[in-house]
Structures are given as C-alpha cells and as structure tokens.
CSV table of C-alpha atoms and ligand atoms in Angstrom, one decimal:
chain,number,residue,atom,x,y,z
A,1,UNK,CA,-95.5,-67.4,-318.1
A,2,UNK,CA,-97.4,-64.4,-317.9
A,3,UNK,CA,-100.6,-65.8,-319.6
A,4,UNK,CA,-100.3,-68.8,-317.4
A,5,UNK,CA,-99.9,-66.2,-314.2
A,6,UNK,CA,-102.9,-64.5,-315.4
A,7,UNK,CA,-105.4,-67.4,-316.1
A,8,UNK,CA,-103.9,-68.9,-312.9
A,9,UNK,CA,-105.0,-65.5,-311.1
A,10,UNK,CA,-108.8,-65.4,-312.9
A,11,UNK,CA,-108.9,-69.0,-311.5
A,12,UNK,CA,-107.8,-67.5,-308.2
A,13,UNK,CA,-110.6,-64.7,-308.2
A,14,UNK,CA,-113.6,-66.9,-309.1
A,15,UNK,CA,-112.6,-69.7,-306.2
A,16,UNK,CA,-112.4,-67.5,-304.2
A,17,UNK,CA,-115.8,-65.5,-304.3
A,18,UNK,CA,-116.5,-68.3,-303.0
A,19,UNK,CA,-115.6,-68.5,-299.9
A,20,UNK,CA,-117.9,-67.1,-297.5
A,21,UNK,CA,-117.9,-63.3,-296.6
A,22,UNK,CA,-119.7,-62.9,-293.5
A,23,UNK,CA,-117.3,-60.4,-291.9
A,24,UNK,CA,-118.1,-56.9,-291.8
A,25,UNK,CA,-116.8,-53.7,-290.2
A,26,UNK,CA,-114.7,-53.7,-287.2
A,27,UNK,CA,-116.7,-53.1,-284.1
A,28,UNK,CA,-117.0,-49.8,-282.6
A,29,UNK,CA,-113.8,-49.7,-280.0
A,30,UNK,CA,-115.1,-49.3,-276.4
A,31,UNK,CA,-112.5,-47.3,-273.7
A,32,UNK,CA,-111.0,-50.0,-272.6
A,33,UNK,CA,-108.4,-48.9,-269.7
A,34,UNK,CA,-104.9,-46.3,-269.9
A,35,UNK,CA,-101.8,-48.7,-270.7
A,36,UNK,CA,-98.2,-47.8,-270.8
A,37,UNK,CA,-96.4,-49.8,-273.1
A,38,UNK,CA,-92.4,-49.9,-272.3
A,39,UNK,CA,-91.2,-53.0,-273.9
A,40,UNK,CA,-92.1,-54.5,-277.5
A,41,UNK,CA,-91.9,-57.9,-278.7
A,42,UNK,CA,-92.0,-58.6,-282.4
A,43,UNK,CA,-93.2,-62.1,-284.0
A,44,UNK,CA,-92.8,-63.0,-288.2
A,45,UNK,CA,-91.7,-61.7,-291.3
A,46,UNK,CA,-89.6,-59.4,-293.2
A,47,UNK,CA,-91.9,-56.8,-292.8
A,48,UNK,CA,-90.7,-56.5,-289.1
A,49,UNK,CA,-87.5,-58.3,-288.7
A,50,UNK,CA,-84.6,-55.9,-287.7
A,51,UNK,CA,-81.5,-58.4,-288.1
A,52,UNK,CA,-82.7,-61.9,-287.7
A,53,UNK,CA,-81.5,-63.4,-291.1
A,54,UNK,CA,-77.8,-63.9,-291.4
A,55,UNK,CA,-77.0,-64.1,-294.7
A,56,UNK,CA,-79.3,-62.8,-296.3
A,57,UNK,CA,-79.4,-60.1,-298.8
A,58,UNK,CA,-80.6,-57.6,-295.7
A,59,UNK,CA,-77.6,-58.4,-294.7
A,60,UNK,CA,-75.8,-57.0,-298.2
A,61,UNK,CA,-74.9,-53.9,-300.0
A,62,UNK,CA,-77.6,-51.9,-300.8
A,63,UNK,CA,-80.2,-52.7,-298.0
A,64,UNK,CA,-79.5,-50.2,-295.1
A,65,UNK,CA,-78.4,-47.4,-296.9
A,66,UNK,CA,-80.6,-44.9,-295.2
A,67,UNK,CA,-80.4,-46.1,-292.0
A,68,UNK,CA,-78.1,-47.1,-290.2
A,69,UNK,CA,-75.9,-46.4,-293.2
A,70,UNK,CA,-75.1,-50.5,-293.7
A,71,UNK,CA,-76.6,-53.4,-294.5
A,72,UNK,CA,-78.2,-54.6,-291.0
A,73,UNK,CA,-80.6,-57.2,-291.4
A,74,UNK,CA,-83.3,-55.0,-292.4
A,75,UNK,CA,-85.1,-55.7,-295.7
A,76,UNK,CA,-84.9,-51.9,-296.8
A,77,UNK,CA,-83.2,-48.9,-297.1
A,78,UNK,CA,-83.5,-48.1,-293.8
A,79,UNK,CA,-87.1,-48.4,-290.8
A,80,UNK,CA,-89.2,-51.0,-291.0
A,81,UNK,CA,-92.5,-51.3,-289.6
A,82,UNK,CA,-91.0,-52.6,-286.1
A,83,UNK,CA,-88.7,-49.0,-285.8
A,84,UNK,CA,-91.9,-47.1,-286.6
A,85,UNK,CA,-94.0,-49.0,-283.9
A,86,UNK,CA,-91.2,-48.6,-281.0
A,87,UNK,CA,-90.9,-45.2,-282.3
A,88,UNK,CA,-94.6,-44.7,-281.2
A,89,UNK,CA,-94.1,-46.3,-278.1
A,90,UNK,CA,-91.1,-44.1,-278.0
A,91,UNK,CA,-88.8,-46.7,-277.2
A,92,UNK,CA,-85.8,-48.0,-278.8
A,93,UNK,CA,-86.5,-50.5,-281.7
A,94,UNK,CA,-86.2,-54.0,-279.8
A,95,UNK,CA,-82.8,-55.9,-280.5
A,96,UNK,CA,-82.8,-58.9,-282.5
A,97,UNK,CA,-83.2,-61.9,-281.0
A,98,UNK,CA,-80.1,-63.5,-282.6
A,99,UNK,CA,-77.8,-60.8,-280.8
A,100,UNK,CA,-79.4,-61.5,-277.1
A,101,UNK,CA,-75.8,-63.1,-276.3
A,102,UNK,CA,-73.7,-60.4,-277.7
A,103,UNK,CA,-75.5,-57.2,-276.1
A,104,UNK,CA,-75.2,-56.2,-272.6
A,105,UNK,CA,-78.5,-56.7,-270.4
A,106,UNK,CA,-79.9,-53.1,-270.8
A,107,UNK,CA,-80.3,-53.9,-274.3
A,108,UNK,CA,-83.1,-56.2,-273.6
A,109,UNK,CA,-84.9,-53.5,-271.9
A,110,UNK,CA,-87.2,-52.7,-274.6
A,111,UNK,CA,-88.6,-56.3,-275.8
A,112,UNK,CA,-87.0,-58.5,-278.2
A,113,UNK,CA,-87.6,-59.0,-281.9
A,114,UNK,CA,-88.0,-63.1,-282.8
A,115,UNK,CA,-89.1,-61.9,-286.2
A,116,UNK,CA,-87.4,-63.4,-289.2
A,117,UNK,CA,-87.4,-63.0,-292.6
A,118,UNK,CA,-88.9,-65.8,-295.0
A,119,UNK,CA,-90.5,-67.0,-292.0
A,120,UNK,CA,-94.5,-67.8,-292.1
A,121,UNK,CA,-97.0,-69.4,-289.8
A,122,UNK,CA,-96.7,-72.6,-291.5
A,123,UNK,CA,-93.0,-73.6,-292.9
A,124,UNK,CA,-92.1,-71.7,-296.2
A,125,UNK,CA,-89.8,-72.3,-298.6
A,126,UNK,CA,-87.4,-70.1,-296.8
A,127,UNK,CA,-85.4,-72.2,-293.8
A,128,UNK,CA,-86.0,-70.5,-290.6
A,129,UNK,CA,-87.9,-70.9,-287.6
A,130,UNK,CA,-91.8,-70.1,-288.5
A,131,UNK,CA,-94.5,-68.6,-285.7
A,132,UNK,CA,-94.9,-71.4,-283.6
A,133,UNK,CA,-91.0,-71.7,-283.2
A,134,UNK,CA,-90.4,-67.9,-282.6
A,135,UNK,CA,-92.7,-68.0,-279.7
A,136,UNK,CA,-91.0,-71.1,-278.3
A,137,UNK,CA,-88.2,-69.1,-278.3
A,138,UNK,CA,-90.0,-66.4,-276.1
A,139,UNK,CA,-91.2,-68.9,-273.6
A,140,UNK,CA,-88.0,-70.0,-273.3
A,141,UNK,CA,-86.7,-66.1,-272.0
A,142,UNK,CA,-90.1,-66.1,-269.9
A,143,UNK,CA,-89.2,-69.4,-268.0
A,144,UNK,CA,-85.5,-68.3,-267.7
A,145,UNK,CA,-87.2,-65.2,-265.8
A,146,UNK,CA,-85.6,-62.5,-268.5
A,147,UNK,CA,-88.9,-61.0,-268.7
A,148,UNK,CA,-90.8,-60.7,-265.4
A,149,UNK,CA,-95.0,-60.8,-265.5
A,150,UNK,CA,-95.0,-57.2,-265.1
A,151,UNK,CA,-92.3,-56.7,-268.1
A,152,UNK,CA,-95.4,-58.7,-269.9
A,153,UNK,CA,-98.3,-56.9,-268.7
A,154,UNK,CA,-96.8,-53.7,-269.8
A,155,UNK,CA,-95.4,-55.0,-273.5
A,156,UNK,CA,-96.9,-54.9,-277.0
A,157,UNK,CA,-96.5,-57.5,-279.0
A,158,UNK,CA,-96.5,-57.1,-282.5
A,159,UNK,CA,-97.2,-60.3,-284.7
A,160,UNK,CA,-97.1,-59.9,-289.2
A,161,UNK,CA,-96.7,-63.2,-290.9
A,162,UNK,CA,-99.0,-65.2,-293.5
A,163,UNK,CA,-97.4,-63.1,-296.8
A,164,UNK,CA,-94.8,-65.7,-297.0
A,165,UNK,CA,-97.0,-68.7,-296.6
A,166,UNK,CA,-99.3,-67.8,-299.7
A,167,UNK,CA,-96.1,-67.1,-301.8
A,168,UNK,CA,-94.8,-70.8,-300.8
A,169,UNK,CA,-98.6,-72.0,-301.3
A,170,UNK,CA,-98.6,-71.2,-304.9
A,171,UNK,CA,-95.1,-71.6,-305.5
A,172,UNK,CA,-95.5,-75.3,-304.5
A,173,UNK,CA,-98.6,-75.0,-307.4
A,174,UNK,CA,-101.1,-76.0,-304.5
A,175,UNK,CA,-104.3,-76.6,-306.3
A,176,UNK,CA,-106.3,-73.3,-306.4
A,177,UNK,CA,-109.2,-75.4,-305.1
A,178,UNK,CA,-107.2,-76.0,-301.9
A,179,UNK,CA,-106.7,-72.4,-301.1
A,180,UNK,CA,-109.8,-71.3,-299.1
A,181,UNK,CA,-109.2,-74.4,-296.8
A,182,UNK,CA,-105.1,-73.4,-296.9
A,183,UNK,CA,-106.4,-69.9,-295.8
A,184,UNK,CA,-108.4,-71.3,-293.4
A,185,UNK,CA,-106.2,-73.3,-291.6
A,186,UNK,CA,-104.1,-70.3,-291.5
A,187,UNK,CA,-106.0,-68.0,-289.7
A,188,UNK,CA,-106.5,-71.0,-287.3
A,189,UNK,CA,-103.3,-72.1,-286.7
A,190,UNK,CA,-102.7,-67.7,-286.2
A,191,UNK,CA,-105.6,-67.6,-284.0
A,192,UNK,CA,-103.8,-70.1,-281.8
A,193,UNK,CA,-100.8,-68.5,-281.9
A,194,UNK,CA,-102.3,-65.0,-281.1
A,195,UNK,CA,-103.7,-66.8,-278.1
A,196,UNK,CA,-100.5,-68.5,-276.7
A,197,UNK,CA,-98.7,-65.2,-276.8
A,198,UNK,CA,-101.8,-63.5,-275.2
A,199,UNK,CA,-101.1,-66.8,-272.4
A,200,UNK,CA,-98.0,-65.7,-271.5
A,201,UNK,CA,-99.7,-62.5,-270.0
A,202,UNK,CA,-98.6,-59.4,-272.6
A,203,UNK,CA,-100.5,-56.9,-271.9
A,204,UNK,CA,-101.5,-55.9,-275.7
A,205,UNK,CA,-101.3,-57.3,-279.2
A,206,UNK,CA,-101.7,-55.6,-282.4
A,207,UNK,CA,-101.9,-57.8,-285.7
A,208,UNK,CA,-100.8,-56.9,-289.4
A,209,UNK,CA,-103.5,-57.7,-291.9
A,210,UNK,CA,-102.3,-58.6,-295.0
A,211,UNK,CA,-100.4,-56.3,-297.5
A,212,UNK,CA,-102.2,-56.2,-300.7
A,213,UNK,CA,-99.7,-59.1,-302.7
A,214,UNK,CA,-101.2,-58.0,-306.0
A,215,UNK,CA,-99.2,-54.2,-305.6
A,216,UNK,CA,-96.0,-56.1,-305.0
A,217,UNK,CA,-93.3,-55.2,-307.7
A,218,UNK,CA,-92.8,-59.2,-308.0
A,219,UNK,CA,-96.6,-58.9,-309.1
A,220,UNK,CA,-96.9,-55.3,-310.9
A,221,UNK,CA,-94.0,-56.2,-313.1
A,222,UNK,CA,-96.4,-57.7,-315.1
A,223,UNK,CA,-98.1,-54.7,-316.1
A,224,UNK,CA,-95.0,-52.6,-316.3
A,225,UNK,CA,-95.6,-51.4,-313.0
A,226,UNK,CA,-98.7,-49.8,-314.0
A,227,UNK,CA,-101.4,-51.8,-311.8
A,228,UNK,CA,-102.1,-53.7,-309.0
A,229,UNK,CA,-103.2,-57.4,-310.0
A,230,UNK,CA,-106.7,-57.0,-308.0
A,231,UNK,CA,-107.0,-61.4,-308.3
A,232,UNK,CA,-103.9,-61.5,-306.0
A,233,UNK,CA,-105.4,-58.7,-304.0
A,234,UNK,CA,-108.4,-60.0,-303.2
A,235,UNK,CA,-106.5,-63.5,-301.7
A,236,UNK,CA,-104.9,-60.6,-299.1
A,237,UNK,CA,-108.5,-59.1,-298.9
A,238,UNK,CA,-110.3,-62.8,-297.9
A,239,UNK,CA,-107.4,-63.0,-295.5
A,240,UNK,CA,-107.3,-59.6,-293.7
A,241,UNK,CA,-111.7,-59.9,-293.4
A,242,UNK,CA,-111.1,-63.6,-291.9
A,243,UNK,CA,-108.4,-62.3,-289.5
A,244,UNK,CA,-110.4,-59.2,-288.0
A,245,UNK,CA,-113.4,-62.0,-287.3
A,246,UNK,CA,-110.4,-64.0,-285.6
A,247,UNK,CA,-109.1,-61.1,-283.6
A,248,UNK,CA,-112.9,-59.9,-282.4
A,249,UNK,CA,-113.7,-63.8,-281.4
A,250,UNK,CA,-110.4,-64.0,-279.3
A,251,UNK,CA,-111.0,-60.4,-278.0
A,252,UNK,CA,-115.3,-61.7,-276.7
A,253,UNK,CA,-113.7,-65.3,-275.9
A,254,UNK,CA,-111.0,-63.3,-273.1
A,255,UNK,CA,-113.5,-60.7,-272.3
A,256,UNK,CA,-111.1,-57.9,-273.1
A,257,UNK,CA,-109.7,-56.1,-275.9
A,258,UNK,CA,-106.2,-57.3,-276.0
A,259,UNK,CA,-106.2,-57.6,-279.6
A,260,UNK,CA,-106.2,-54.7,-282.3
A,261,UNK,CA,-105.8,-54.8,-285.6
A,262,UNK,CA,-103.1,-53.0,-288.4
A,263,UNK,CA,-104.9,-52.6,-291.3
A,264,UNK,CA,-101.8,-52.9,-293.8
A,265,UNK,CA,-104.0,-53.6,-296.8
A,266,UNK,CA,-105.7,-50.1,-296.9
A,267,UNK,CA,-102.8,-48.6,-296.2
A,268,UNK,CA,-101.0,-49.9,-298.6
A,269,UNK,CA,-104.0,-49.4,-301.0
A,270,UNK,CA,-104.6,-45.6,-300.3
A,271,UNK,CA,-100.6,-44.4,-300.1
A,272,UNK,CA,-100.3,-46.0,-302.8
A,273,UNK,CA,-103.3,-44.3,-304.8
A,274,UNK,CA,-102.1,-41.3,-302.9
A,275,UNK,CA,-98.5,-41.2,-304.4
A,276,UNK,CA,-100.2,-41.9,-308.1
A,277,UNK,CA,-102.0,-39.6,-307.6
A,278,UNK,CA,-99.5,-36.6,-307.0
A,279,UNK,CA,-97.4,-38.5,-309.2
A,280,UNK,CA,-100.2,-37.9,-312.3
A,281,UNK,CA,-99.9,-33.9,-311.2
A,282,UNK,CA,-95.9,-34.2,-311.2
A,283,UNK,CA,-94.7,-37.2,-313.8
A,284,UNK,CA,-91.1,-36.3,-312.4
A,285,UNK,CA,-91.8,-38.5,-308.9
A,286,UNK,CA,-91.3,-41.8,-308.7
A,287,UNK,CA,-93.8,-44.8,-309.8
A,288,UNK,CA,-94.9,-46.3,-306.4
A,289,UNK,CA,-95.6,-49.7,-308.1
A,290,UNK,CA,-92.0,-49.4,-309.4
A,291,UNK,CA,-89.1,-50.6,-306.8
A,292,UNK,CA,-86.1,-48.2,-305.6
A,293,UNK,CA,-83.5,-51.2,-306.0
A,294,UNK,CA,-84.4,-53.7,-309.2
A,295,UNK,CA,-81.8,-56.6,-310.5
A,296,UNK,CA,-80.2,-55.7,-313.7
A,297,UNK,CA,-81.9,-59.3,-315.2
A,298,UNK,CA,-84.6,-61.0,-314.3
A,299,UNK,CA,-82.5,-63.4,-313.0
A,300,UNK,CA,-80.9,-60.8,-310.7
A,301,UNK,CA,-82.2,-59.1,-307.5
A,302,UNK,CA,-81.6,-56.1,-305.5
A,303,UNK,CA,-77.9,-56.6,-303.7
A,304,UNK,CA,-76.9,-59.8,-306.5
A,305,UNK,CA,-73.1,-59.5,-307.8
A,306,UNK,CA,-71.5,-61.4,-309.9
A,307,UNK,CA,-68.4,-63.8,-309.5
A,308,UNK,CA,-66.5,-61.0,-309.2
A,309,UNK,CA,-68.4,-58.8,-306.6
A,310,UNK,CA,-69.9,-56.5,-309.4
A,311,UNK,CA,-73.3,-55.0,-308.5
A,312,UNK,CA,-76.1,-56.6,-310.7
A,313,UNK,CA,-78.2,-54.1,-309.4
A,314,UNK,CA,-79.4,-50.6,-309.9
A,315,UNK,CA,-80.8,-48.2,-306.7
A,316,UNK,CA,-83.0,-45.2,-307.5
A,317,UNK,CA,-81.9,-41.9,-307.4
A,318,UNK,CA,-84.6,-41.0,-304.4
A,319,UNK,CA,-85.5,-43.8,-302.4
A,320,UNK,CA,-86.9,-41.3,-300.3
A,321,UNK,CA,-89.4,-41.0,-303.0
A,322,UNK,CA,-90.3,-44.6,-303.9
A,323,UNK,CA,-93.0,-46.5,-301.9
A,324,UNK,CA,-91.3,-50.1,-303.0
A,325,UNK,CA,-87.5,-50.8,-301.9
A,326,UNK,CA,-87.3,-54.1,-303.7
A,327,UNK,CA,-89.3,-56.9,-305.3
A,328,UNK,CA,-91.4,-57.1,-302.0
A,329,UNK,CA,-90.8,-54.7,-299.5
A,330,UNK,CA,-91.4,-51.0,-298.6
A,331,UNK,CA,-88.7,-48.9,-298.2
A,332,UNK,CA,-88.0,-46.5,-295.4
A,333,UNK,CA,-90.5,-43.8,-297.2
A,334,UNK,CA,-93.1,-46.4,-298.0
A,335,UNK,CA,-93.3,-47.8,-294.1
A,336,UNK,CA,-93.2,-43.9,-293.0
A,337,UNK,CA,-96.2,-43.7,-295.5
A,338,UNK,CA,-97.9,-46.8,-293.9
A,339,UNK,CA,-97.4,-46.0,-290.3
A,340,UNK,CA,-98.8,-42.5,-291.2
A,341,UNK,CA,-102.0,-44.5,-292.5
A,342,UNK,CA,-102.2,-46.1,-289.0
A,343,UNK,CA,-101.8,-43.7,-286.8
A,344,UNK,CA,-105.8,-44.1,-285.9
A,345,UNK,CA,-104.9,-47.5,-284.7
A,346,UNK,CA,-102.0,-46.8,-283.0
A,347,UNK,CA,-103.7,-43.9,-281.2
A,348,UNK,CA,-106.3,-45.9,-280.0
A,349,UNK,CA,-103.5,-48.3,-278.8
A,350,UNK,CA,-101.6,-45.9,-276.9
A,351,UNK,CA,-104.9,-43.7,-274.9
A,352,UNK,CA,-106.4,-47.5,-274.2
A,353,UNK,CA,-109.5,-46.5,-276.7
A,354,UNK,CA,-109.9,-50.3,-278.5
B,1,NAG,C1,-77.4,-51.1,-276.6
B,1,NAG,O1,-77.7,-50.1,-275.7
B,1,NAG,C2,-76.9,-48.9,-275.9
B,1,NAG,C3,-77.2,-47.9,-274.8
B,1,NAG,O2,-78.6,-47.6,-274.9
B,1,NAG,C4,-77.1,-48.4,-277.3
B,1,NAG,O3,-76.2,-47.3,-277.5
B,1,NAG,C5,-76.7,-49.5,-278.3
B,1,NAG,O4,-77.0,-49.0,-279.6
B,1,NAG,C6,-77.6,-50.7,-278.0
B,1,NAG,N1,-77.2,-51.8,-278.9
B,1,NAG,C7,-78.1,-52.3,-279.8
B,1,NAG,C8,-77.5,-53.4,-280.6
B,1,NAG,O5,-79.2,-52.0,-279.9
B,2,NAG,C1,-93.0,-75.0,-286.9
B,2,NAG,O1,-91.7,-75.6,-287.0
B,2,NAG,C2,-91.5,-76.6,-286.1
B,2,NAG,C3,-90.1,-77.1,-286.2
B,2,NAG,O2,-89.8,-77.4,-287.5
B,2,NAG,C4,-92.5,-77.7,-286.3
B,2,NAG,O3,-92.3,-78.8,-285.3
B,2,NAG,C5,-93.9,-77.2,-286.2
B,2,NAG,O4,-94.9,-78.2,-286.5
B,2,NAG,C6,-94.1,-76.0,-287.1
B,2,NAG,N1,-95.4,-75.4,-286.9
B,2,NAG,C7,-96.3,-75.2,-287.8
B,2,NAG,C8,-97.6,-74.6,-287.3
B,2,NAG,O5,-96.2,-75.5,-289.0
B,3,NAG,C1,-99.9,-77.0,-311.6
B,3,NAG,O1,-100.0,-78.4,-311.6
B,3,NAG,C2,-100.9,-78.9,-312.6
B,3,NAG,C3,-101.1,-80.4,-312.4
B,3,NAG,O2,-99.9,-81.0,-312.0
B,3,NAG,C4,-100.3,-78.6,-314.0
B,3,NAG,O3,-101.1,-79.0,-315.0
B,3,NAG,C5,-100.1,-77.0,-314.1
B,3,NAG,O4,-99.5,-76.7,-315.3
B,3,NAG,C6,-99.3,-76.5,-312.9
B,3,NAG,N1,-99.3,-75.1,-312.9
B,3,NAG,C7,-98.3,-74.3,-312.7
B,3,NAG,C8,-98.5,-72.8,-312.6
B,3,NAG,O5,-97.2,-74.8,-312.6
C-alpha cells in the first residue's frame, strides 16, 4: 500500500508540472468601500460545517469536547473555521441550516450555515447535498423573503469545498492523467457557483484555498507523522493558484472586489512549521502532524466503539496543544492557529481594503 501510494504520488507530481502555471501574486488590494457585515452565510465542507451531518461521528463522543462540551456536529474538539469568522464579524456563529425549523426566528438573525460535511462541489463519496444543492437551498430562503436584499448586501458569505472532491477523485482511482482536467473543471464549476451566490446580491465573499492534503494525518501517517507528502501538496498548490486567477477574473468581470481570498494553504504550511519548530526547542509539545484523537487500529477512527459501546479510540492529553483533531481536521487550537494566519485577510475584509 504504501509503495503503491508513493509511486502513485511521484506519478501525481510529474503530471502535474504540467499543467500550466501562469498565476502569480495576488493583486495589490485597492480601498474598495467601508462594509458592515451583520449576517454570515456558510457554503461546503467539514471545515465549516457547525451541525449539518446527522449521524455522523461530529455528532459522537469525543468531537465537541472543548466546546460546547458535547458532540454537536462539529468536526473537532470544539470552533471551526465558521465560529472564528462570525467571531470576527462579531456575531454569533450562524445556525445550521438543518435546525431552521426548530429555532425561533431571532436565530436566523446572523446568516445560516448550508455547509455539510463530506460534501464537495461535485458529488463525493459522502451522500449529502454538494455546492450547487446548498445554494439551492439558499435561494429557496431568498424567494420565501427570509432574507431581505439588504440582509444580502450586508452578509459574507463564506464558501470551502474542493478537499473532499480530490479525496473521492483518487479514491475512485481516476487516472492521474485525468486530474488537471478534473481540477479544471472544478474551479469552473466553483467559479460558477461563486458567481450565483454573488447573483443573489451578498454583499462580500471570501473563498478557502485549499488546505495542504499532503499535512493531513490520513497522509503523514505514512511517514510516522514526520513530513508532509509535498506530491499531495502540490495538487492543493495547482488548485489554490487556479482559484485566486478565478476569484481576480470574477472580481475584473463584476467590476468590483466582491471576492477575497483565505489563503488556508500557507497557513496551514507556516503554523505548522511554526509549532515544529517550537516543538524542536521543547520535544515535550505535541507533534502537529500527529492527530489529538487517533483509532486504536487502522481500521478504527476517532469516536469508533465496538459492539458494545467501548471507545476504540484514544484523545490526547492536550488538545489544546495539537494542530490536527483527527485524521483530517484541525482542532479548536489548530483553527485558532489558522485564523491567526489570516487575520491580514480578514482585516482587509472588515475596513473594505480588497
Ligand atoms: C438562539 O438564540 C438565543 C438567543 O440569542 C441563544 O441563546 C441560543 O443559543 C440560540 N440557539 C442556537 C441554536 O443558536
Ligand atoms: C449536485 O447534486 C444535484 C442533486 O444530486 C445534481 O443534480 C447536480 O448535478 C450536482 N451538481 C454538480 C455540480 O455536480
Ligand atoms: C488503478 O487502476 C489501474 C487500472 O485499472 C490499476 O492497474 C491500478 O492498480 C489502480 N490503482 C490503484 C491505486 O488502485
């Protein structure tokens, strides 16, 4: 398996220093105009769902643990990248979509969340409704007059997906050949999915590039949690440059600079180098490549049991020290690490600078 991961990965690497690399450095932002954003509205993947995915392990013993003390429906000990956003905005975290019937009106006040775990742009091997469906979804609130075109024109929308669909892409064993046109009908189909939310009249929208996939526990297992596997990285590197050309054509195609950009793959990168780094000073603190909550087999996973309802599962002393929660998410500490690593973006977000 490994050997076969590996020569898959060098295969990975060489297609794809082939696909063309004309992107280079964001633009210089321009002051743009002084926005107040009250209301947030969250479309994709784990990353930022808050309690969309009933029955899943989010929803199980030990995810939650930090906050709000139970399992939840977020995938980690406690924020995700959605609570950090609202927190910015400073606004409460936006309720789940899935709990719109079972909260009182004032709950909607500050956006919704459509974002579900599993989920990608295309359909993953994960049941649950991808992009395109979660923003059917919030046309459906917008023609029912929920949200009023001034609740719009004040409202972020945050949009992280594409993670989900590589991991299906070469689960399925789609031929390595096939990738850079797979990754380029991805950022299409986001670019037009970017677009229709930008329709509906939300005032701004702010993009995760992709997380380096090659740090992910479920990759860096394979070097006992000692490196990143820089093939995978660079597939989230061809991605992340393709989808800031995206964003700056939609941004000159509308005239304005709706979109921005959350550069999740050097932040990952650099809090990650960051923690090793201290972590080569003090060997007491926790590997960041190493997750908080790890199955006790391979064939187990963070919150597994057995037929009985014993815990297959073992949780790190200090989550508040690990960068990883699980196989493929931060925890609560990592996110806080990543939405430190941001804040330039954010900034710019919040004083109207693009
Ligand atoms: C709904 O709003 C109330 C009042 O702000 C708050 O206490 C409660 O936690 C909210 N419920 C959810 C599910 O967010
Ligand atoms: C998303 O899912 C819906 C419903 O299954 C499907 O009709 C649509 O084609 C999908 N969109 C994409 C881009 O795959
Ligand atoms: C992918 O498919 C090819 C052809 O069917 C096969 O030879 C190869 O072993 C498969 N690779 C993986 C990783 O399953």
């Amino acid at each position: 398996m490994e050997n076969h991961a590996q020569s898959l990965f060098s295969l990975l690497l060489l297609l794809l220093f082939t696909i063309s690399r004309e992107v280079g450095a964001q633009a210089p932002f321009r002051v743009y105009d002084d926005c107040s954003l009250s209301k947030l509205f969250v479309f994709g993947d784990s990353y930022v769902d808050t309690g969309n995915f009933q029955n899943s392990p989010s929803f199980k013993p030990p995810y939650g643990t930090t906050f709000p003390g139970k399992p939840a429906g977020r995938f980690s000990d406690g924020y995700v990248l959605t609570d950090y956003i609202a927190s910015f905005l400073k606004i409460q975290s936006p309720i789940p979509y899935n709990m719109r019937d079972t909260v009182g009106k004032s709950n909607l006040t500050y956006g919704m969340n459509f974002a579900r775990g599993g989920s990608g742009i295309f359909k993953t091997l994960v049941d649950g409704p991808n992009m395109t469906t979660q923003i059917d979804f919030f046309q459906n609130l917008i023609q029912q007059n929920v949200y009023t075109k001034q609740d719009l024109q004040s409202s972020l929308a945050l949009v992280n997906a594409a993670g989900n669909d590589y991991a299906t892409f070469l689960l399925r064993n789609g031929s390595t050949k096939d990738l850079p046109f797979f990754m380029k009908s991805l950022i299409d189909q986001l670019s037009l999915d970017l677009k229709r939310i930008q329709s509906f009249g939300v005032g701004k929208i702010a993009v995760g590039l992709l997380e380096p996939m090659g740090c992910l526990p479920q990759a860096t297992v394979f070097t006992s949690y000692k490196n990143c596997m820089d093939a995978i990285n660079l597939v989230s590197y061809s991605h992340s440059q393709m989808l800031l050309q995206a964003v700056k054509n939609l941004n000159q195609e509308i005239g304005k600079q709706v979109f921005i950009t959350l550069d999740l793959y050097n932040a990952f990168l650099s809090k990650i180098a960051e923690m090793q780094k201290a972590r080569a000073a003090k060997p007491t603190l926790m590997n960041p490549l190493e997750p908080c909550c790890v199955g006790v087999s391979k064939d187990d996973f963070c919150g597994s049991v057995d037929e009985k309802g014993a815990k297959k599962y073992n949780v790190c002393e200090k989550p508040e020290e690990s960068f990883f929660w699980d196989n493929f998410h931060p925890s609560q500490n990592g996110w806080h690490q990543v939405y430190n690593a941001i804040q330039t973006s954010l900034q710019q977000l919040s004083q109207g600078k693009f």
